[in-house]
Amino acid sequence: MAVLKVSDATFEREVLQSELPVLVDLSAEWCAPCKQLSPLVEELARELEGKLKVVQVDIDKSPAVAQSFR
């Protein structure tokens, strides 16, 4: 899986402590634009695997991470 799902509990380890640059995709299940962008984000993650880490955060399930990005 190229896009890693992260949560409030795993954000620091997977993002802040990552040795690779990280693209954080903030999304929600109800968000239509998020669903439209999802295939592009997944494609980017596959193309840059090993050079860039791509993670997805569900803002409804991880409110602390969402709040930190306002």
GROMACS .gro file of N, CA, C and O in nm:
model
  280
    1MET      N    1   0.084  -0.118   0.000
    1MET     CA    2   0.000   0.000   0.000
    1MET      C    3   0.088   0.124   0.000
    1MET      O    4   0.169   0.145   0.088
    2ALA      N    5   0.072   0.208  -0.099
    2ALA     CA    6   0.157   0.326  -0.114
    2ALA      C    7   0.115   0.438  -0.020
    2ALA      O    8   0.200   0.510   0.030
    3VAL      N    9  -0.014   0.457   0.005
    3VAL     CA   10  -0.061   0.563   0.094
    3VAL      C   11  -0.088   0.499   0.231
    3VAL      O   12  -0.171   0.410   0.244
    4LEU      N   13  -0.018   0.548   0.331
    4LEU     CA   14  -0.030   0.495   0.466
    4LEU      C   15  -0.134   0.574   0.544
    4LEU      O   16  -0.130   0.697   0.545
    5LYS      N   17  -0.227   0.507   0.606
    5LYS     CA   18  -0.327   0.574   0.690
    5LYS      C   19  -0.264   0.597   0.827
    5LYS      O   20  -0.208   0.505   0.887
    6VAL      N   21  -0.270   0.722   0.874
    6VAL     CA   22  -0.217   0.754   1.006
    6VAL      C   23  -0.325   0.819   1.091
    6VAL      O   24  -0.424   0.870   1.039
    7SER      N   25  -0.304   0.817   1.221
    7SER     CA   26  -0.402   0.869   1.316
    7SER      C   27  -0.330   0.959   1.417
    7SER      O   28  -0.208   0.976   1.411
    8ASP      N   29  -0.407   1.013   1.510
    8ASP     CA   30  -0.347   1.092   1.617
    8ASP      C   31  -0.237   1.012   1.687
    8ASP      O   32  -0.131   1.065   1.719
    9ALA      N   33  -0.261   0.883   1.705
    9ALA     CA   34  -0.167   0.798   1.779
    9ALA      C   35  -0.039   0.768   1.701
    9ALA      O   36   0.066   0.748   1.761
   10THR      N   37  -0.045   0.765   1.568
   10THR     CA   38   0.072   0.727   1.488
   10THR      C   39   0.135   0.842   1.411
   10THR      O   40   0.238   0.825   1.346
   11PHE      N   41   0.075   0.962   1.419
   11PHE     CA   42   0.122   1.075   1.340
   11PHE      C   43   0.268   1.112   1.371
   11PHE      O   44   0.347   1.130   1.279
   12GLU      N   45   0.301   1.123   1.496
   12GLU     CA   46   0.438   1.163   1.530
   12GLU      C   47   0.541   1.064   1.476
   12GLU      O   48   0.638   1.103   1.413
   13ARG      N   49   0.517   0.937   1.496
   13ARG     CA   50   0.611   0.835   1.450
   13ARG      C   51   0.621   0.831   1.298
   13ARG      O   52   0.730   0.827   1.241
   14GLU      N   53   0.507   0.831   1.231
   14GLU     CA   54   0.505   0.813   1.086
   14GLU      C   55   0.537   0.940   1.006
   14GLU      O   56   0.586   0.931   0.894
   15VAL      N   57   0.509   1.056   1.065
   15VAL     CA   58   0.528   1.181   0.991
   15VAL      C   59   0.644   1.262   1.049
   15VAL      O   60   0.742   1.290   0.979
   16LEU      N   61   0.633   1.301   1.174
   16LEU     CA   62   0.733   1.389   1.233
   16LEU      C   63   0.870   1.325   1.246
   16LEU      O   64   0.972   1.394   1.239
   17GLN      N   65   0.874   1.194   1.264
   17GLN     CA   66   1.002   1.124   1.278
   17GLN      C   67   1.047   1.055   1.150
   17GLN      O   68   1.146   0.983   1.150
   18SER      N   69   0.978   1.079   1.041
   18SER     CA   70   1.012   1.014   0.914
   18SER      C   71   1.144   1.065   0.860
   18SER      O   72   1.175   1.185   0.868
   19GLU      N   73   1.222   0.975   0.803
   19GLU     CA   74   1.347   1.014   0.740
   19GLU      C   75   1.323   1.071   0.599
   19GLU      O   76   1.406   1.142   0.546
   20LEU      N   77   1.209   1.038   0.541
   20LEU     CA   78   1.172   1.090   0.408
   20LEU      C   79   1.082   1.212   0.423
   20LEU      O   80   1.013   1.226   0.524
   21PRO      N   81   1.079   1.299   0.322
   21PRO     CA   82   0.977   1.404   0.321
   21PRO      C   83   0.839   1.339   0.319
   21PRO      O   84   0.824   1.229   0.264
   22VAL      N   85   0.741   1.406   0.378
   22VAL     CA   86   0.607   1.347   0.390
   22VAL      C   87   0.502   1.441   0.333
   22VAL      O   88   0.499   1.560   0.365
   23LEU      N   89   0.415   1.386   0.248
   23LEU     CA   90   0.297   1.456   0.200
   23LEU      C   91   0.181   1.407   0.286
   23LEU      O   92   0.154   1.287   0.292
   24VAL      N   93   0.114   1.500   0.355
   24VAL     CA   94   0.001   1.465   0.442
   24VAL      C   95  -0.128   1.502   0.371
   24VAL      O   96  -0.151   1.618   0.339
   25ASP      N   97  -0.210   1.402   0.345
   25ASP     CA   98  -0.340   1.420   0.281
   25ASP      C   99  -0.446   1.418   0.390
   25ASP      O  100  -0.476   1.314   0.446
   26LEU      N  101  -0.500   1.537   0.422
   26LEU     CA  102  -0.609   1.546   0.520
   26LEU      C  103  -0.739   1.523   0.445
   26LEU      O  104  -0.766   1.590   0.346
   27SER      N  105  -0.817   1.428   0.492
   27SER     CA  106  -0.940   1.394   0.419
   27SER      C  107  -1.050   1.352   0.516
   27SER      O  108  -1.027   1.342   0.637
   28ALA      N  109  -1.167   1.330   0.459
   28ALA     CA  110  -1.281   1.281   0.536
   28ALA      C  111  -1.367   1.197   0.442
   28ALA      O  112  -1.370   1.221   0.321
   29GLU      N  113  -1.435   1.100   0.499
   29GLU     CA  114  -1.517   1.010   0.417
   29GLU      C  115  -1.629   1.084   0.344
   29GLU      O  116  -1.668   1.045   0.236
   30TRP      N  117  -1.679   1.190   0.402
   30TRP     CA  118  -1.791   1.266   0.344
   30TRP      C  119  -1.746   1.371   0.242
   30TRP      O  120  -1.829   1.435   0.179
   31CYS      N  121  -1.616   1.389   0.225
   31CYS     CA  122  -1.561   1.497   0.142
   31CYS      C  123  -1.550   1.455  -0.005
   31CYS      O  124  -1.462   1.377  -0.041
   32ALA      N  125  -1.636   1.511  -0.089
   32ALA     CA  126  -1.634   1.477  -0.232
   32ALA      C  127  -1.503   1.517  -0.300
   32ALA      O  128  -1.447   1.438  -0.376
   33PRO      N  129  -1.450   1.638  -0.277
   33PRO     CA  130  -1.322   1.673  -0.340
   33PRO      C  131  -1.208   1.581  -0.296
   33PRO      O  132  -1.120   1.549  -0.376
   34CYS      N  133  -1.212   1.536  -0.172
   34CYS     CA  134  -1.109   1.442  -0.123
   34CYS      C  135  -1.115   1.312  -0.203
   34CYS      O  136  -1.011   1.256  -0.240
   35LYS      N  137  -1.236   1.265  -0.229
   35LYS     CA  138  -1.253   1.141  -0.306
   35LYS      C  139  -1.206   1.158  -0.449
   35LYS      O  140  -1.150   1.066  -0.508
   36GLN      N  141  -1.224   1.277  -0.505
   36GLN     CA  142  -1.179   1.304  -0.642
   36GLN      C  143  -1.027   1.307  -0.649
   36GLN      O  144  -0.969   1.263  -0.748
   37LEU      N  145  -0.963   1.361  -0.547
   37LEU     CA  146  -0.816   1.371  -0.546
   37LEU      C  147  -0.747   1.240  -0.507
   37LEU      O  148  -0.629   1.222  -0.536
   38SER      N  149  -0.817   1.153  -0.442
   38SER     CA  150  -0.758   1.030  -0.390
   38SER      C  151  -0.679   0.949  -0.495
   38SER      O  152  -0.567   0.908  -0.467
   39PRO      N  153  -0.731   0.927  -0.616
   39PRO     CA  154  -0.654   0.851  -0.715
   39PRO      C  155  -0.522   0.921  -0.753
   39PRO      O  156  -0.421   0.856  -0.776
   40LEU      N  157  -0.524   1.054  -0.757
   40LEU     CA  158  -0.402   1.128  -0.789
   40LEU      C  159  -0.300   1.117  -0.677
   40LEU      O  160  -0.180   1.102  -0.703
   41VAL      N  161  -0.346   1.123  -0.555
   41VAL     CA  162  -0.257   1.110  -0.439
   41VAL      C  163  -0.195   0.970  -0.438
   41VAL      O  164  -0.076   0.954  -0.415
   42GLU      N  165  -0.276   0.869  -0.465
   42GLU     CA  166  -0.226   0.731  -0.469
   42GLU      C  167  -0.124   0.712  -0.581
   42GLU      O  168  -0.022   0.646  -0.562
   43GLU      N  169  -0.150   0.771  -0.696
   43GLU     CA  170  -0.056   0.762  -0.808
   43GLU      C  171   0.076   0.829  -0.773
   43GLU      O  172   0.183   0.774  -0.800
   44LEU      N  173   0.069   0.946  -0.713
   44LEU     CA  174   0.189   1.016  -0.672
   44LEU      C  175   0.269   0.933  -0.571
   44LEU      O  176   0.391   0.923  -0.579
   45ALA      N  177   0.199   0.871  -0.478
   45ALA     CA  178   0.265   0.787  -0.377
   45ALA      C  179   0.338   0.671  -0.443
   45ALA      O  180   0.451   0.638  -0.404
   46ARG      N  181   0.277   0.608  -0.542
   46ARG     CA  182   0.341   0.496  -0.612
   46ARG      C  183   0.463   0.544  -0.692
   46ARG      O  184   0.568   0.481  -0.690
   47GLU      N  185   0.447   0.657  -0.761
   47GLU     CA  186   0.556   0.709  -0.844
   47GLU      C  187   0.679   0.749  -0.762
   47GLU      O  188   0.791   0.733  -0.808
   48LEU      N  189   0.655   0.802  -0.644
   48LEU     CA  190   0.765   0.854  -0.563
   48LEU      C  191   0.800   0.766  -0.443
   48LEU      O  192   0.869   0.812  -0.352
   49GLU      N  193   0.752   0.643  -0.445
   49GLU     CA  194   0.781   0.550  -0.335
   49GLU      C  195   0.931   0.538  -0.315
   49GLU      O  196   1.007   0.523  -0.410
   50GLY      N  197   0.973   0.550  -0.190
   50GLY     CA  198   1.115   0.545  -0.157
   50GLY      C  199   1.180   0.683  -0.155
   50GLY      O  200   1.288   0.700  -0.099
   51LYS      N  201   1.113   0.782  -0.215
   51LYS     CA  202   1.164   0.920  -0.216
   51LYS      C  203   1.074   1.012  -0.134
   51LYS      O  204   1.118   1.114  -0.085
   52LEU      N  205   0.946   0.977  -0.126
   52LEU     CA  206   0.845   1.057  -0.057
   52LEU      C  207   0.748   0.962   0.011
   52LEU      O  208   0.704   0.864  -0.049
   53LYS      N  209   0.715   0.994   0.134
   53LYS     CA  210   0.616   0.915   0.207
   53LYS      C  211   0.483   0.990   0.198
   53LYS      O  212   0.478   1.111   0.221
   54VAL      N  213   0.378   0.921   0.161
   54VAL     CA  214   0.246   0.981   0.150
   54VAL      C  215   0.155   0.917   0.254
   54VAL      O  216   0.142   0.795   0.259
   55VAL      N  217   0.096   1.002   0.338
   55VAL     CA  218   0.007   0.952   0.443
   55VAL      C  219  -0.128   1.020   0.431
   55VAL      O  220  -0.139   1.132   0.380
   56GLN      N  221  -0.229   0.951   0.479
   56GLN     CA  222  -0.364   1.005   0.479
   56GLN      C  223  -0.416   1.009   0.621
   56GLN      O  224  -0.401   0.911   0.696
   57VAL      N  225  -0.476   1.122   0.658
   57VAL     CA  226  -0.533   1.140   0.790
   57VAL      C  227  -0.681   1.168   0.775
   57VAL      O  228  -0.720   1.262   0.705
   58ASP      N  229  -0.764   1.086   0.837
   58ASP     CA  230  -0.908   1.109   0.840
   58ASP      C  231  -0.933   1.213   0.949
   58ASP      O  232  -0.913   1.184   1.068
   59ILE      N  233  -0.977   1.333   0.912
   59ILE     CA  234  -0.990   1.441   1.009
   59ILE      C  235  -1.098   1.415   1.113
   59ILE      O  236  -1.092   1.471   1.222
   60ASP      N  237  -1.195   1.332   1.081
   60ASP     CA  238  -1.299   1.300   1.178
   60ASP      C  239  -1.249   1.201   1.284
   60ASP      O  240  -1.291   1.206   1.399
   61LYS      N  241  -1.160   1.112   1.244
   61LYS     CA  242  -1.108   1.011   1.337
   61LYS      C  243  -0.983   1.058   1.409
   61LYS      O  244  -0.943   0.997   1.508
   62SER      N  245  -0.919   1.163   1.358
   62SER     CA  246  -0.795   1.216   1.417
   62SER      C  247  -0.805   1.367   1.434
   62SER      O  248  -0.737   1.443   1.365
   63PRO      N  249  -0.889   1.413   1.525
   63PRO     CA  250  -0.912   1.557   1.540
   63PRO      C  251  -0.789   1.635   1.585
   63PRO      O  252  -0.775   1.753   1.550
   64ALA      N  253  -0.701   1.575   1.661
   64ALA     CA  254  -0.582   1.648   1.709
   64ALA      C  255  -0.490   1.684   1.591
   64ALA      O  256  -0.442   1.797   1.583
   65VAL      N  257  -0.469   1.591   1.502
   65VAL     CA  258  -0.387   1.620   1.383
   65VAL      C  259  -0.457   1.725   1.297
   65VAL      O  260  -0.393   1.822   1.254
   66ALA      N  261  -0.584   1.709   1.275
   66ALA     CA  262  -0.659   1.805   1.194
   66ALA      C  263  -0.649   1.945   1.254
   66ALA      O  264  -0.626   2.043   1.183
   67GLN      N  265  -0.664   1.956   1.384
   67GLN     CA  266  -0.658   2.086   1.451
   67GLN      C  267  -0.520   2.148   1.437
   67GLN      O  268  -0.507   2.270   1.422
   68SER      N  269  -0.415   2.068   1.439
   68SER     CA  270  -0.279   2.122   1.428
   68SER      C  271  -0.256   2.188   1.292
   68SER      O  272  -0.172   2.275   1.279
   69PHE      N  273  -0.330   2.147   1.189
   69PHE     CA  274  -0.320   2.207   1.057
   69PHE      C  275  -0.427   2.315   1.033
   69PHE      O  276  -0.427   2.377   0.929
   70ARG      N  277  -0.515   2.330   1.129
   70ARG     CA  278  -0.625   2.427   1.123
   70ARG      C  279  -0.706   2.409   0.997
   70ARG      O  280  -0.732   2.488   0.916
   0.00000   0.00000   0.00000
